[in-house]
Short mmCIF file of C-alpha atoms and ligand atoms in Angstrom, two decimals:
data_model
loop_
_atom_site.label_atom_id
_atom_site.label_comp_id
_atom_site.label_asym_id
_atom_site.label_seq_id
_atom_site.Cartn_x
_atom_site.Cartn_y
_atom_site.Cartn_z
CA UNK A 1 -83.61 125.30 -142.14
CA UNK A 2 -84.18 123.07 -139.29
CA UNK A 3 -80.96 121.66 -138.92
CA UNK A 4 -79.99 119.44 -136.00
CA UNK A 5 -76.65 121.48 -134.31
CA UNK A 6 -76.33 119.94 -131.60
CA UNK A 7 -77.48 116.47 -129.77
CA UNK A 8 -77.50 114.74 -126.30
CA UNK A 9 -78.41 111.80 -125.12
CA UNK A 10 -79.82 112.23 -121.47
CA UNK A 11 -81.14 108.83 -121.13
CA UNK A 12 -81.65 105.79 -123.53
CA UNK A 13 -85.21 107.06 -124.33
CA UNK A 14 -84.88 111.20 -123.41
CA UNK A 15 -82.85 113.52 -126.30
CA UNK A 16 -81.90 116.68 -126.21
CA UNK A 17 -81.80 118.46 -129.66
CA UNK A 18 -80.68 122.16 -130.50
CA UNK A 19 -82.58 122.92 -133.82
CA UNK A 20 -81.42 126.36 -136.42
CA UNK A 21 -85.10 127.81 -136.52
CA UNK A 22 -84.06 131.92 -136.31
CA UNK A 23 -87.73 133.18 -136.64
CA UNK A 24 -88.84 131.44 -133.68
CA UNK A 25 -85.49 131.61 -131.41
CA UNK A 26 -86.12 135.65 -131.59
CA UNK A 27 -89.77 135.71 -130.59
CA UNK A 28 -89.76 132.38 -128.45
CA UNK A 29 -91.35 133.06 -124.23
CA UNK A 30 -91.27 130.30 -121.72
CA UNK A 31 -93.75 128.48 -122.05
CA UNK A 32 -94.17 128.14 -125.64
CA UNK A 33 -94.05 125.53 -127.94
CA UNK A 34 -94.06 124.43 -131.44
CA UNK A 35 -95.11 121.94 -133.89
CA UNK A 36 -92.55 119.33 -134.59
CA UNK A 37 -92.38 117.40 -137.67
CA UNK A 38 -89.67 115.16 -138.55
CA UNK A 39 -90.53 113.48 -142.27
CA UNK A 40 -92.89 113.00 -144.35
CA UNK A 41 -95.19 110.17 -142.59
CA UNK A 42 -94.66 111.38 -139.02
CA UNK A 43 -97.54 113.41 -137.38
CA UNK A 44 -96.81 117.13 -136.27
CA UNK A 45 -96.38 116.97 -132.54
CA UNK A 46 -95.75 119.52 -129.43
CA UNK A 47 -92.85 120.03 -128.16
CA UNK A 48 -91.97 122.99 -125.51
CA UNK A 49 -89.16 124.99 -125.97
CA UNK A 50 -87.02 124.42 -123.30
CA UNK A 51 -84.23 126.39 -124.28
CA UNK A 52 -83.55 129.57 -126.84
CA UNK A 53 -80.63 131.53 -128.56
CA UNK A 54 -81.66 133.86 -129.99
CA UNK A 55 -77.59 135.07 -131.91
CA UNK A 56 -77.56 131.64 -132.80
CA UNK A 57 -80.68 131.01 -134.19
CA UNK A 58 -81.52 128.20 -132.10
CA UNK A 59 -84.17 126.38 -130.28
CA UNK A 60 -83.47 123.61 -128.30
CA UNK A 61 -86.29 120.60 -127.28
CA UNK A 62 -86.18 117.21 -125.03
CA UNK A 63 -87.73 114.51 -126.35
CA UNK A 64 -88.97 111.41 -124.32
CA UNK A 65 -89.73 108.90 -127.27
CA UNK A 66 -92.92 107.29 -126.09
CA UNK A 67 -94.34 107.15 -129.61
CA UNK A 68 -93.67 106.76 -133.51
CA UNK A 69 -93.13 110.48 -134.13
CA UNK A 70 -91.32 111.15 -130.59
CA UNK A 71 -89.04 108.33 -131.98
CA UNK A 72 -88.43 109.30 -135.03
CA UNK A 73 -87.66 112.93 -134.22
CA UNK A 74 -85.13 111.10 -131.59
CA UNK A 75 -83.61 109.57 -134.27
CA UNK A 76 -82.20 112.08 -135.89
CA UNK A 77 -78.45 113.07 -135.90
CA UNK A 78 -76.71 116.20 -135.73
CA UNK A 79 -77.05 117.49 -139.30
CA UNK A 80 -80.25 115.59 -140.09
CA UNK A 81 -82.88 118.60 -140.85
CA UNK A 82 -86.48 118.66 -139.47
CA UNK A 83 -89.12 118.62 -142.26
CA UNK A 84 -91.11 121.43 -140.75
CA UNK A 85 -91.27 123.53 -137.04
CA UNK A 86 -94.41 125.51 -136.44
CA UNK A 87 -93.87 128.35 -133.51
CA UNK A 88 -93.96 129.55 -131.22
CA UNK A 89 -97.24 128.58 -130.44
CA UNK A 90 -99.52 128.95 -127.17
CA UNK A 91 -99.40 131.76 -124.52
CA UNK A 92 -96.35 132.83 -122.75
CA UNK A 93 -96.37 131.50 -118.94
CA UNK A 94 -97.33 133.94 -116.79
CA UNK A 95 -94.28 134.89 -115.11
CA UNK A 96 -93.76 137.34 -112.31
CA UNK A 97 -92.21 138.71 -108.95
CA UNK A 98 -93.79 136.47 -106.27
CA UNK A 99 -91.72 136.00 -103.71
CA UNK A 100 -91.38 132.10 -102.70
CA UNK A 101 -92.22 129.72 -105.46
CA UNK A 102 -92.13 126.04 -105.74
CA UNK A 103 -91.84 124.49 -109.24
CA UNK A 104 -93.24 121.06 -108.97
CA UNK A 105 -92.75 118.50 -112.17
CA UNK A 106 -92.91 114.70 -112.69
CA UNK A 107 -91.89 113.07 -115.71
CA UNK A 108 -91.46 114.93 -119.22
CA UNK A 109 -93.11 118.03 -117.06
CA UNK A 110 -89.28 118.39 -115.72
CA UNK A 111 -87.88 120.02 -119.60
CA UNK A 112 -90.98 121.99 -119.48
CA UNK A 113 -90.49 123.89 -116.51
CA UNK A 114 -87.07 124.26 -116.50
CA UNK A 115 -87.46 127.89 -118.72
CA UNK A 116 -90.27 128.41 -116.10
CA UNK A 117 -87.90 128.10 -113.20
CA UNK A 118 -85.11 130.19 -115.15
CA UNK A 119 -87.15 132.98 -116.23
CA UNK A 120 -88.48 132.92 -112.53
CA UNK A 121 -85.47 132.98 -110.68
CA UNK A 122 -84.35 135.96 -113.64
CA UNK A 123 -87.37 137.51 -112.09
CA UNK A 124 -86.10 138.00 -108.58
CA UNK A 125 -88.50 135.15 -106.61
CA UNK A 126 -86.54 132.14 -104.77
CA UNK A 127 -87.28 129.29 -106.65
CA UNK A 128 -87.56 125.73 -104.88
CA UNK A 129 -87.37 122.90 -107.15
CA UNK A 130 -89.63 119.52 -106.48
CA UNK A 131 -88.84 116.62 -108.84
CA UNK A 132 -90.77 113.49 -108.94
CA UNK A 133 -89.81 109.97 -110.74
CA UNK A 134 -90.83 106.65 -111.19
CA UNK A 135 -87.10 105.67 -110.56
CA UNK A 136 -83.74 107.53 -110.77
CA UNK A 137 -83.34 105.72 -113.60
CA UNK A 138 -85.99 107.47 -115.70
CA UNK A 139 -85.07 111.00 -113.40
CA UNK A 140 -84.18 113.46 -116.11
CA UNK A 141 -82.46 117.52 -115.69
CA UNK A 142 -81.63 116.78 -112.32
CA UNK A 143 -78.14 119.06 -112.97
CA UNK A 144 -79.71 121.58 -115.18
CA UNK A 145 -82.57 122.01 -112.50
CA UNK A 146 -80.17 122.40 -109.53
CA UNK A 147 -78.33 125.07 -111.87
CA UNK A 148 -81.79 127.27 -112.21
CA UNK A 149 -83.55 126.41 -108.99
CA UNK A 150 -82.02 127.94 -104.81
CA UNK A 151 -83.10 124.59 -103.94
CA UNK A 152 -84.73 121.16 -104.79
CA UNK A 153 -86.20 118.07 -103.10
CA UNK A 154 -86.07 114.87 -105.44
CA UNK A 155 -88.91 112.18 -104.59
CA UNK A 156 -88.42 108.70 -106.67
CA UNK A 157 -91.34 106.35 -106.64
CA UNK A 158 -89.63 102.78 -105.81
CA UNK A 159 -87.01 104.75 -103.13
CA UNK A 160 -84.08 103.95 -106.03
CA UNK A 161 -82.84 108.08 -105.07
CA UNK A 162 -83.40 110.40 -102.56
CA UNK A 163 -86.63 110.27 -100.56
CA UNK A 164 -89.66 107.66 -101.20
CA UNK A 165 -92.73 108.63 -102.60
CA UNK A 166 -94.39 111.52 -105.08
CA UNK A 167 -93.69 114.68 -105.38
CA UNK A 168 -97.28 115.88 -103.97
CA UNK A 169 -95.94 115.04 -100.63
CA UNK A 170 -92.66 116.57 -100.76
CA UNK A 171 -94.75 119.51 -101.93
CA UNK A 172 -97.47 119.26 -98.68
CA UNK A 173 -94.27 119.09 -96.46
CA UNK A 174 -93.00 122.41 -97.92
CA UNK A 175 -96.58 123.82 -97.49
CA UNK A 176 -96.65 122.89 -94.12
CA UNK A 177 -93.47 124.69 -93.28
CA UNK A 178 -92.95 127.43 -95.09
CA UNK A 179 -94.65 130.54 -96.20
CA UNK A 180 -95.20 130.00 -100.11
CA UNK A 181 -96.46 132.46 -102.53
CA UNK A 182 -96.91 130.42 -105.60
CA UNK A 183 -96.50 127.16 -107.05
CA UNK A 184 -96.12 126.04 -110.56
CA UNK A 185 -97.12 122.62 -111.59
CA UNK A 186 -96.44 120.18 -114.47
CA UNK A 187 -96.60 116.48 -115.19
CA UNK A 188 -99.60 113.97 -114.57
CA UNK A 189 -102.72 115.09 -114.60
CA UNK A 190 -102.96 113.26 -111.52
CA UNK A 191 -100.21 115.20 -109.72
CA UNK A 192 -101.50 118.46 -111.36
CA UNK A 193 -104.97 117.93 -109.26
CA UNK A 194 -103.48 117.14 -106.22
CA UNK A 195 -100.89 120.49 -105.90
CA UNK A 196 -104.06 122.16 -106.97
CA UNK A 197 -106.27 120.92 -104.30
CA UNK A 198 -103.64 121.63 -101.48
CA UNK A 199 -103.07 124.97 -103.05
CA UNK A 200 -106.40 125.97 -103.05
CA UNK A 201 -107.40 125.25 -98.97
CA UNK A 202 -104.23 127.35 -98.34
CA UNK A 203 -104.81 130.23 -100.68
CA UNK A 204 -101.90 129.85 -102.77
CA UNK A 205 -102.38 130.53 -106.03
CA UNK A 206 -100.71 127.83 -108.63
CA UNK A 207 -100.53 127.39 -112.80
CA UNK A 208 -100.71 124.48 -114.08
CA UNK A 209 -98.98 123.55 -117.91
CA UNK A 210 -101.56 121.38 -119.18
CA UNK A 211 -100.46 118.46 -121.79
CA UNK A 212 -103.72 117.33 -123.62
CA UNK A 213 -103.46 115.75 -127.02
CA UNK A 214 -103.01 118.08 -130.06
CA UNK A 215 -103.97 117.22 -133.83
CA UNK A 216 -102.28 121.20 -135.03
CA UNK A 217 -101.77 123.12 -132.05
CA UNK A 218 -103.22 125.81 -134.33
CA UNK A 219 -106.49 126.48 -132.63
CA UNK A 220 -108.48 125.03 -135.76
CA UNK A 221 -109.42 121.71 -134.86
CA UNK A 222 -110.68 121.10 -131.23
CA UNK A 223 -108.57 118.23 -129.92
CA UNK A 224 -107.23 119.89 -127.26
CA UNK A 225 -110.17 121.85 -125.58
CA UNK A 226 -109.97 121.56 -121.77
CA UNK A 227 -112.24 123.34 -119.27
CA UNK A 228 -111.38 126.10 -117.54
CA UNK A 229 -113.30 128.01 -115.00
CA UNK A 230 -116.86 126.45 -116.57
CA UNK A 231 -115.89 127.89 -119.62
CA UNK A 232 -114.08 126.05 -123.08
CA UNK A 233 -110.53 126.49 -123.47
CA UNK A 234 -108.19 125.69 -126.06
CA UNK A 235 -105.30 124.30 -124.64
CA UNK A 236 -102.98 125.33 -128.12
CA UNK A 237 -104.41 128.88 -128.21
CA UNK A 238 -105.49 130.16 -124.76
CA UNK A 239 -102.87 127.82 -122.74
CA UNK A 240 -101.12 125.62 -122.32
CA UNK A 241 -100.31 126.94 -119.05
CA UNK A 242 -103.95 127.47 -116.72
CA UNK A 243 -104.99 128.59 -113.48
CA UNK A 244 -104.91 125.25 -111.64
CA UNK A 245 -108.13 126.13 -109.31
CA UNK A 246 -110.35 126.85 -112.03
CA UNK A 247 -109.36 123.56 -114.49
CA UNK A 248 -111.66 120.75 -114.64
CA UNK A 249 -109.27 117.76 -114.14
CA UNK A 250 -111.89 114.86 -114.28
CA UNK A 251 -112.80 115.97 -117.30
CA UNK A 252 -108.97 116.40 -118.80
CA UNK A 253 -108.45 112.85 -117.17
CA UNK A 254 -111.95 111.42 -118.64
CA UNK A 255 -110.91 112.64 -121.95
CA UNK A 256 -107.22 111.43 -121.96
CA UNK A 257 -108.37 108.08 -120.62
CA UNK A 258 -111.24 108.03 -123.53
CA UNK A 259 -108.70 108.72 -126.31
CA UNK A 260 -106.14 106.28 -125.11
CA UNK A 261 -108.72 103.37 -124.76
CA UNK A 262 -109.87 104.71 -128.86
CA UNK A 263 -106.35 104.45 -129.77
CA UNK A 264 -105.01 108.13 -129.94
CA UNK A 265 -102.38 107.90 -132.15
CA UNK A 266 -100.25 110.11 -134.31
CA UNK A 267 -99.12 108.02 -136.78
CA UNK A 268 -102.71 107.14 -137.10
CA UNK A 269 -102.99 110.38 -138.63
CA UNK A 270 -100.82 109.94 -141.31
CA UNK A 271 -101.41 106.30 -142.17
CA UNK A 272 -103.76 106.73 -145.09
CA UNK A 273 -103.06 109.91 -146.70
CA UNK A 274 -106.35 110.19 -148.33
CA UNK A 275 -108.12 109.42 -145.11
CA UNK A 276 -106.11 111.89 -142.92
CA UNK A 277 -108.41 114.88 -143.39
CA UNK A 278 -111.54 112.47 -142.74
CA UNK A 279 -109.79 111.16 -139.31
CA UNK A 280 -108.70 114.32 -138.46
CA UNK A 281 -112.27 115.75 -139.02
CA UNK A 282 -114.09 112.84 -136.53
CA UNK A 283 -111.42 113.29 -133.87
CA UNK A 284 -112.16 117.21 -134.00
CA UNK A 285 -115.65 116.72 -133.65
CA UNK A 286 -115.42 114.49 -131.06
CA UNK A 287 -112.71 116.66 -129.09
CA UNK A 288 -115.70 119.57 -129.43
CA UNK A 289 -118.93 117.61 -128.85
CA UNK A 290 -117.37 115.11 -125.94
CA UNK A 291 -118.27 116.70 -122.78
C1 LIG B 301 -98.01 121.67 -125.12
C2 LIG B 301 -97.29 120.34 -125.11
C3 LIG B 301 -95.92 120.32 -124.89
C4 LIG B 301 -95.24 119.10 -124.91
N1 LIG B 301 -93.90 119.13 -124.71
C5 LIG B 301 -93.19 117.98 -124.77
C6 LIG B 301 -91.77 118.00 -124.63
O1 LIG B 301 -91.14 119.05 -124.41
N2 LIG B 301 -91.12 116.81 -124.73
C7 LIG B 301 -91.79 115.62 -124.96
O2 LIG B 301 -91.12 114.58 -125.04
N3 LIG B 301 -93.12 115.57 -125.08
C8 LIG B 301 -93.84 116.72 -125.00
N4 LIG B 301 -95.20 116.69 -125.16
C9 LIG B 301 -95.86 115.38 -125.38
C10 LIG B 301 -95.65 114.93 -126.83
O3 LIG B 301 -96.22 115.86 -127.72
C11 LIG B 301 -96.28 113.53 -127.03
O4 LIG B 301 -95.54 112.62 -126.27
C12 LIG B 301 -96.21 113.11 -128.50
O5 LIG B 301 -97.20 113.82 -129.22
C13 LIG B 301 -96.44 111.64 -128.63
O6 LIG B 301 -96.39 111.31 -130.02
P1 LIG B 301 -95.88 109.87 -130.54
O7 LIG B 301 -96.30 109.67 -131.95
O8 LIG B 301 -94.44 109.69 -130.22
O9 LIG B 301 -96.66 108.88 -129.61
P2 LIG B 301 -98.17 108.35 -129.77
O10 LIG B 301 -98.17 107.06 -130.52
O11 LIG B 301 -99.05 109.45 -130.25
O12 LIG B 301 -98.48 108.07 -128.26
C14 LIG B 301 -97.74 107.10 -127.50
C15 LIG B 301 -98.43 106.95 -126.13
O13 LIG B 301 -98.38 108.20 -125.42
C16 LIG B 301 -99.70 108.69 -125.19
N5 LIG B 301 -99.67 110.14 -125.48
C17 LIG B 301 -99.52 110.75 -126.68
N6 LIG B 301 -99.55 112.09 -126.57
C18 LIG B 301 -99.74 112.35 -125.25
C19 LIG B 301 -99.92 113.53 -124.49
N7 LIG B 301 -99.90 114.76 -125.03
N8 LIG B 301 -100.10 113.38 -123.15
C20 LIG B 301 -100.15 112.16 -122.58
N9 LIG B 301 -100.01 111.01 -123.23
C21 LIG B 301 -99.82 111.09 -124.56
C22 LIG B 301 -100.61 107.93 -126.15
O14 LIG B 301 -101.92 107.76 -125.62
C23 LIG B 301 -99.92 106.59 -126.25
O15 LIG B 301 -100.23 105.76 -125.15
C24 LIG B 301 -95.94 117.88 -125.12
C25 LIG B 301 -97.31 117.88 -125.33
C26 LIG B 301 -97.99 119.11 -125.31
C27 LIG B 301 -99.47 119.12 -125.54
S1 LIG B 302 -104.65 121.28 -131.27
FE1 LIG B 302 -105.66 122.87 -130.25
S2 LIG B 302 -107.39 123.29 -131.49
FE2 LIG B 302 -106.33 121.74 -132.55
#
């Protein structure tokens, strides 16, 4: 169970693996992810299901190794097997027959809206694609997203590919000139806000897929809360994906910022076996009482 089929390497850091988990490949939605855990002493962590097949049993991820456990799970080799893969987990993205929609995603958010932008497009709406890199170096799914998308507009950072600058202005451009009846947004939290501020003061509605840290993705311990709408959400349970106009982004920025400067990290979970349940425990309370 949790055998490796299949592996690519996109870039030197970004892998694409095809895992044999049945159970989930037949119930899997877009939008959905699961609970990845390599070995013993790596951390469980979330990883969206960019890809399912269902005859074949399979699920397939990208990974972007920024960490221990994102490395280690990159590691593996085709017949290496996954120690355990919780799913599918979260909501299904809310997916439906708009009309026009742009798909805007920077970063990792490119392999998680890719099934948005199939299942989309399967839907009937005319799906425009805006990618945004740092460089078109670190530009990832640029074929698969041309394959799934009518058209897309590719915005790199330094100027290294196509045009100069971020994706929120290739996306105000668009808005400007065309008649759009949704937009879907993932990446930075940063970019997130923006698309949803230029959204909102032209009535267009737009999701969001938000990304917050996740101890279990189970609902159980709190990590992940976000506001929504004034109200406490659980990003695991009642998300990930959110209506963009009603999410609090200074406070999903305040509390990613807050976490990295503490040290968020996996491994840091695992380190002390004894102590993991205790760690676990103070980062849950503080993801609950941190407001
Ligand atoms: C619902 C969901 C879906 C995701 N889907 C994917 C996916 O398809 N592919 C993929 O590569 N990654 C995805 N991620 C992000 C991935 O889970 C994290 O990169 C991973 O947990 C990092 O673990 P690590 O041990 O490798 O790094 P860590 O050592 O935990 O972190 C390394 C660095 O990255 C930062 N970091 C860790 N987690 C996050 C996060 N969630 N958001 C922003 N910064 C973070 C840390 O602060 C630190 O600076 C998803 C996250 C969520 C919540
Ligand atoms: S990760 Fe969502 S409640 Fe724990």
């Amino acid at each position: 169970m949790y055998k490796i089929l299949h592996k690519q390497i996109l870039t030197q850091d970004i892998k694409r693996i095809d895992i044999h988990a049945p159970a989930i490949a037949s119930r899997v939605a877009p939008g959905q992810f699961v609970m990845a855990t390599s070995d013993l002493y790596t951390h469980p962590i979330p990883m969206s299901v960019i890809d399912s097949d269902e005859k074949r049993g399979m699920i397939s991820l990208i990974v972007h190794e920024i960490g221990p456990a994102t490395r280690t799970l990159g590691a593996l080799s085709i017949g290496d097997a996954l120690l355990k893969v919780v799913g599918p987990l979260g909501q299904p993205a809310l997916i439906d027959k708009f009309g026009l929609v742009v798909c805007v995603a920077t970063g990792i958010g490119a392999a998680q809206i890719l099934p948005l932008c199939r299942a989309l497009k399967k839907k009937g709406n005319k799906v425009i694609g805006i990618m945004g890199a740092k460089s078109k170096k670190v530009l990832m799914l640029e074929a698969q997203m041309r394959v799934v998308c009518d058209e897309i507009f590719i915005t790199t950072n330094d100027g290294s590919y196509e045009r100069k600058g971020l994706a929120t202005e290739a996306l105000k451009d668009f808005l400007n000139k065309y008649k759009v009846d949704c937009v879907y947004a993932i990446g930075s939290v940063d970019m997130m806000e923006a698309a949803s501020a230029m959204t909102r003061s032209k009535g267009i509605p737009i999701y969001v897929t938000l990304n917050p840290y996740m101890a279990n993705g189970l609902g159980l311990c709190g990590s992940c809360r976000v506001k929504v709408g004034g109200h406490l959400q659980l990003a695991c349970l009642h998300g990930p994906q959110f209506n963009g106009h009603e999410v609090d982004f200074g406070d999903l920025n305040h509390r990613m910022n807050a976490l990295k400067e503490t040290g968020w990290n996996n491994q840091n979970l695992l380190v002390k076996t004894r102590s993991r349940g205790l760690v676990t425990l103070v980062k849950s309370l503080w993801g609950l009482t941190k407001r």
